[in-house]
Backbone as numpy.savetxt, mean C-alpha at the origin, in Angstrom:
# Nx Ny Nz CAx CAy CAz Cx Cy Cz
17.39 -20.10 -28.30 16.43 -19.16 -28.68 17.42 -17.82 -28.50
16.64 -16.73 -29.38 17.62 -15.56 -29.39 17.23 -14.65 -28.26
18.15 -13.74 -27.67 18.02 -12.87 -26.70 16.47 -11.88 -26.64
16.03 -11.77 -27.83 15.17 -11.11 -27.88 13.88 -12.21 -27.60
13.80 -13.17 -27.92 12.91 -14.19 -27.63 12.56 -14.37 -25.79
13.94 -14.66 -25.56 13.91 -14.36 -23.74 13.47 -13.33 -23.32
13.47 -12.13 -24.08 13.24 -10.92 -23.24 11.51 -10.81 -23.52
10.96 -11.46 -24.43 9.38 -11.26 -24.89 8.76 -12.20 -23.91
9.56 -13.50 -23.49 9.15 -14.58 -22.56 9.24 -13.56 -21.29
10.13 -13.47 -20.78 10.21 -12.81 -19.45 9.58 -11.58 -19.12
9.09 -10.74 -20.28 8.01 -9.71 -20.23 6.62 -9.96 -20.14
6.36 -11.27 -20.69 4.92 -12.08 -20.70 4.67 -12.34 -19.24
6.00 -13.21 -18.62 5.69 -13.74 -17.05 5.50 -12.55 -16.09
6.22 -11.65 -16.29 6.04 -10.24 -15.59 4.70 -9.54 -15.80
4.24 -9.63 -16.57 2.93 -9.22 -16.84 1.93 -10.08 -16.14
2.18 -11.38 -16.67 1.13 -12.43 -16.04 1.23 -12.09 -14.53
2.34 -12.02 -13.96 2.54 -11.88 -12.25 1.85 -10.66 -12.07
1.96 -9.67 -12.56 1.14 -8.41 -12.25 -0.11 -8.39 -12.24
-0.83 -9.31 -13.18 -2.26 -8.89 -13.52 -2.59 -9.91 -12.37
-1.77 -11.32 -12.18 -2.32 -11.99 -10.66 -2.44 -11.26 -9.47
-1.40 -10.50 -9.24 -1.22 -9.91 -7.90 -2.53 -8.72 -7.89
-2.78 -8.10 -9.18 -3.55 -7.03 -9.21 -5.12 -7.77 -9.05
-5.30 -8.81 -9.56 -6.44 -9.40 -9.39 -6.90 -9.97 -7.94
-5.88 -10.44 -7.31 -5.90 -10.96 -5.79 -6.13 -10.12 -5.21
-5.51 -8.73 -5.17 -5.71 -7.63 -4.41 -7.31 -6.96 -4.67
-7.51 -7.06 -5.79 -9.00 -6.80 -6.09 -10.00 -7.51 -5.48
-9.74 -8.92 -5.23 -10.56 -9.80 -4.49 -10.63 -9.44 -3.22
-9.40 -9.22 -2.66 -9.43 -8.70 -1.14 -10.37 -7.47 -0.96
-9.98 -6.60 -1.86 -11.02 -5.23 -1.66 -12.12 -5.65 -1.53
-12.71 -6.65 -2.21 -14.15 -6.69 -2.17 -14.67 -7.38 -1.10
-13.83 -8.26 -0.50 -14.20 -9.00 0.63 -14.11 -7.68 1.56
-13.25 -6.72 1.72 -13.04 -5.58 2.74 -14.56 -5.03 2.50
-14.99 -4.78 1.44 -16.05 -4.01 1.18 -17.33 -4.74 1.70
-17.55 -5.91 1.58 -18.23 -6.79 1.81 -18.28 -6.78 3.79
-17.67 -6.39 4.29 -17.83 -6.18 5.52 -18.05 -5.10 6.04
-18.59 -4.22 5.08 -19.23 -2.72 5.33 -18.06 -1.56 5.11
-16.98 -1.76 4.95 -16.13 -0.70 4.65 -16.11 -0.17 3.37
-16.16 1.35 3.43 -16.63 2.25 2.36 -15.40 2.83 2.14
-14.79 2.92 0.95 -13.63 3.63 0.65 -13.97 5.10 0.57
-13.71 5.86 1.33 -13.74 7.39 1.32 -12.49 7.85 0.55
-11.40 7.58 0.69 -9.91 7.89 0.48 -9.18 6.60 0.11
-8.55 6.85 -1.13 -7.68 5.80 -1.61 -6.31 6.20 -1.81
-5.32 6.01 -1.37 -4.09 6.40 -1.01 -3.16 5.56 -1.95
-3.78 4.81 -2.86 -2.90 3.59 -3.65 -1.78 3.27 -2.75
-0.63 3.11 -3.31 0.12 2.13 -2.67 0.48 0.82 -2.95
1.63 0.34 -2.23 1.68 -1.29 -2.36 2.24 -1.62 -1.10
1.52 -2.14 -0.14 -0.11 -2.50 -0.50 -0.96 -1.32 -0.27
-2.24 -1.63 -0.62 -2.96 -0.32 -1.03 -3.26 0.07 0.72
-3.55 1.32 0.43 -3.81 2.16 1.70 -5.08 2.96 1.73
-6.31 2.59 2.55 -7.74 3.19 2.20 -7.98 3.62 3.46
-9.05 4.63 3.52 -9.85 5.25 4.68 -11.04 5.09 4.40
-12.13 4.82 5.57 -13.23 4.96 5.75 -13.71 5.93 6.65
-14.01 6.91 6.14 -13.98 8.43 7.00 -15.41 8.04 8.17
-16.39 7.17 7.45 -17.47 7.23 8.32 -17.25 6.27 9.50
-16.57 5.17 9.36 -16.20 4.34 10.56 -14.85 4.88 11.02
-14.34 5.41 10.48 -12.93 6.08 11.53 -12.02 5.04 11.32
-11.80 4.45 10.14 -11.28 3.04 10.04 -9.65 3.42 8.78
-8.98 2.51 8.61 -7.82 2.65 7.94 -7.81 1.19 7.54
-7.58 0.88 6.11 -7.39 -0.40 5.62 -6.07 -0.24 4.79
-5.26 -1.82 5.06 -4.24 -1.94 4.40 -4.71 -3.23 3.39
-4.69 -3.20 2.13 -5.45 -4.12 1.31 -4.07 -4.54 0.56
-3.73 -5.99 0.59 -2.65 -6.38 0.10 -3.33 -7.70 -0.98
-2.46 -8.45 -1.73 -2.76 -9.58 -2.50 -3.34 -11.14 -1.64
-2.92 -11.15 -0.50 -3.08 -12.45 0.26 -4.08 -12.05 1.39
-4.09 -10.62 2.10 -5.29 -10.24 2.99 -5.54 -9.14 2.92
-6.51 -8.37 4.01 -6.39 -7.08 4.36 -6.59 -6.83 5.73
-6.31 -5.88 6.35 -6.26 -5.46 7.89 -6.75 -4.06 7.76
-7.90 -4.22 8.88 -8.52 -2.94 9.31 -7.87 -2.28 10.46
-7.54 -1.22 10.50 -7.28 -0.38 12.00 -8.05 0.68 12.32
-8.34 1.02 13.64 -9.09 2.31 13.96 -8.28 3.54 13.82
-8.80 4.43 13.62 -7.87 5.77 13.69 -7.33 5.89 14.75
-7.91 5.58 15.86 -7.48 5.84 17.07 -6.14 5.07 17.48
-6.02 4.12 16.60 -4.84 3.19 16.70 -3.83 3.60 15.91
-3.89 4.59 15.22 -2.40 5.08 14.53 -2.05 6.11 15.41
-0.88 5.60 15.94 0.00 6.47 16.97 0.99 7.48 16.03
1.49 7.55 14.91 2.37 8.41 14.14 2.39 7.46 12.89
2.98 8.57 11.92 3.29 8.41 10.41 4.32 8.97 10.11
4.91 8.41 9.28 6.38 9.04 8.62 6.61 8.43 7.19
7.52 8.97 6.40 8.05 8.56 5.38 9.73 8.29 5.58
9.83 6.90 4.73 11.14 6.16 5.38 11.61 6.28 3.97
12.97 5.92 3.77 13.53 5.33 2.75 14.93 4.79 2.73
15.41 4.10 1.69 16.74 3.21 1.83 17.51 4.66 1.06
18.78 4.69 1.97 19.76 5.30 1.57 20.59 4.72 0.43
20.85 5.38 -0.80 21.64 4.66 -1.71 23.03 5.34 -1.78
24.01 4.68 -2.83 25.20 5.57 -2.64 25.10 6.88 -3.68
23.98 6.71 -4.64 23.99 8.06 -5.44 22.63 8.65 -5.18
21.47 8.01 -4.88 20.17 8.67 -4.82 19.59 7.85 -3.57
18.69 8.50 -2.83 17.77 7.44 -2.14 16.59 7.06 -2.73
16.02 5.98 -1.98 15.15 5.24 -3.11 14.46 4.29 -2.19
13.42 3.72 -2.89 12.52 2.80 -1.90 11.77 3.39 -0.84
10.95 4.72 -1.06 10.19 5.34 -0.17 9.22 4.60 0.07
8.77 4.72 1.54 7.49 4.05 2.23 7.05 5.01 3.20
5.60 4.95 3.29 4.66 5.61 4.14 5.02 4.53 5.16
5.04 5.09 6.40 4.79 3.79 7.35 4.00 4.38 8.75
2.76 3.62 8.73 1.79 3.74 10.06 2.23 3.14 10.98
2.23 3.52 12.21 2.90 2.88 13.73 1.34 2.88 14.32
1.34 2.02 14.85 0.14 1.39 15.83 0.41 1.31 17.02
-0.62 1.91 17.84 -0.75 1.75 19.47 -1.08 0.04 19.97
-0.65 -0.34 20.48 -1.31 -1.53 21.40 -1.71 -2.74 20.16
-0.93 -2.80 19.23 -1.30 -3.66 17.82 -0.14 -4.92 17.94
-0.82 -5.90 17.49 0.30 -6.97 17.34 1.29 -6.91 16.12
1.08 -6.16 15.35 2.17 -5.80 14.46 2.39 -4.06 14.54
3.42 -3.62 15.28 3.61 -2.06 15.49 3.73 -1.41 14.51
3.75 -1.62 13.01 3.41 -0.70 11.81 3.42 -1.56 10.45
2.82 -0.69 9.64 2.73 -1.40 8.48 3.41 -0.20 7.45
4.10 -0.80 6.53 4.87 -0.08 5.40 4.01 0.08 4.02
3.66 1.05 3.47 3.09 1.71 1.96 4.07 1.98 1.10
4.63 1.04 0.10 5.59 1.58 -1.01 4.97 2.17 -1.82
5.77 3.64 -2.07 5.57 4.40 -3.25 6.61 4.63 -4.36
6.33 4.88 -5.41 7.42 4.96 -6.50 8.44 6.28 -6.27
8.18 7.22 -5.47 9.11 8.33 -5.56 9.00 9.09 -4.02
9.73 9.90 -4.10 9.74 10.92 -2.67 8.54 11.52 -2.60
8.26 12.14 -3.89 7.35 13.36 -4.06 6.02 12.90 -3.92
5.75 11.56 -3.98 4.29 10.73 -4.08 4.10 10.45 -2.63
5.27 9.84 -1.75 5.09 9.26 -0.56 4.74 10.32 0.26
5.51 11.59 -0.06 5.32 12.91 1.19 3.70 13.49 0.58
3.61 13.51 -0.49 2.34 14.02 -0.73 1.20 13.28 -0.06
1.34 11.93 0.04 0.24 11.05 0.59 0.27 11.00 2.04
1.45 11.51 2.73 1.97 11.50 4.25 0.74 12.81 4.34
1.17 13.96 3.63 0.37 15.12 4.38 -0.98 14.69 3.99
-1.50 14.19 2.75 -3.02 14.13 2.77 -3.65 13.02 3.85
-2.72 12.12 4.30 -3.36 11.36 5.17 -3.19 12.35 6.42
-2.67 12.62 6.76 -2.39 13.35 8.29 -3.84 14.55 8.33
-4.29 14.90 7.18 -5.16 16.08 7.28 -6.31 15.27 7.64
-6.50 13.75 7.27 -7.55 12.94 7.66 -7.54 12.19 9.38
-6.53 12.18 9.59 -6.47 11.64 11.02 -6.14 12.42 11.99
């Protein structure tokens, strides 16, 4: 096989995995909404970060599961990143929780600007 054929095969596999991940996350979102959670604000990210302003809850939705957290359980929010040799990378919005089994959740974003914009926006609701 030529390198172009390998490239096409790799591209098809990556696209298939991306679709599978999107489909599983969508299924989790539907299950979340079946519990009565209404999406008031969608902060996108990976995993998805959602708010229900009526119920005062935050939901983190991934391909395997979802988690619902009360606004009152969110102790702190911040943007973190990995410091690289030339540029910083891997920007994440971190939610720290009070008295939870898992003390924090990280939501990945493509760049610093998006992560900081989402941080500012979510702070306005909490």
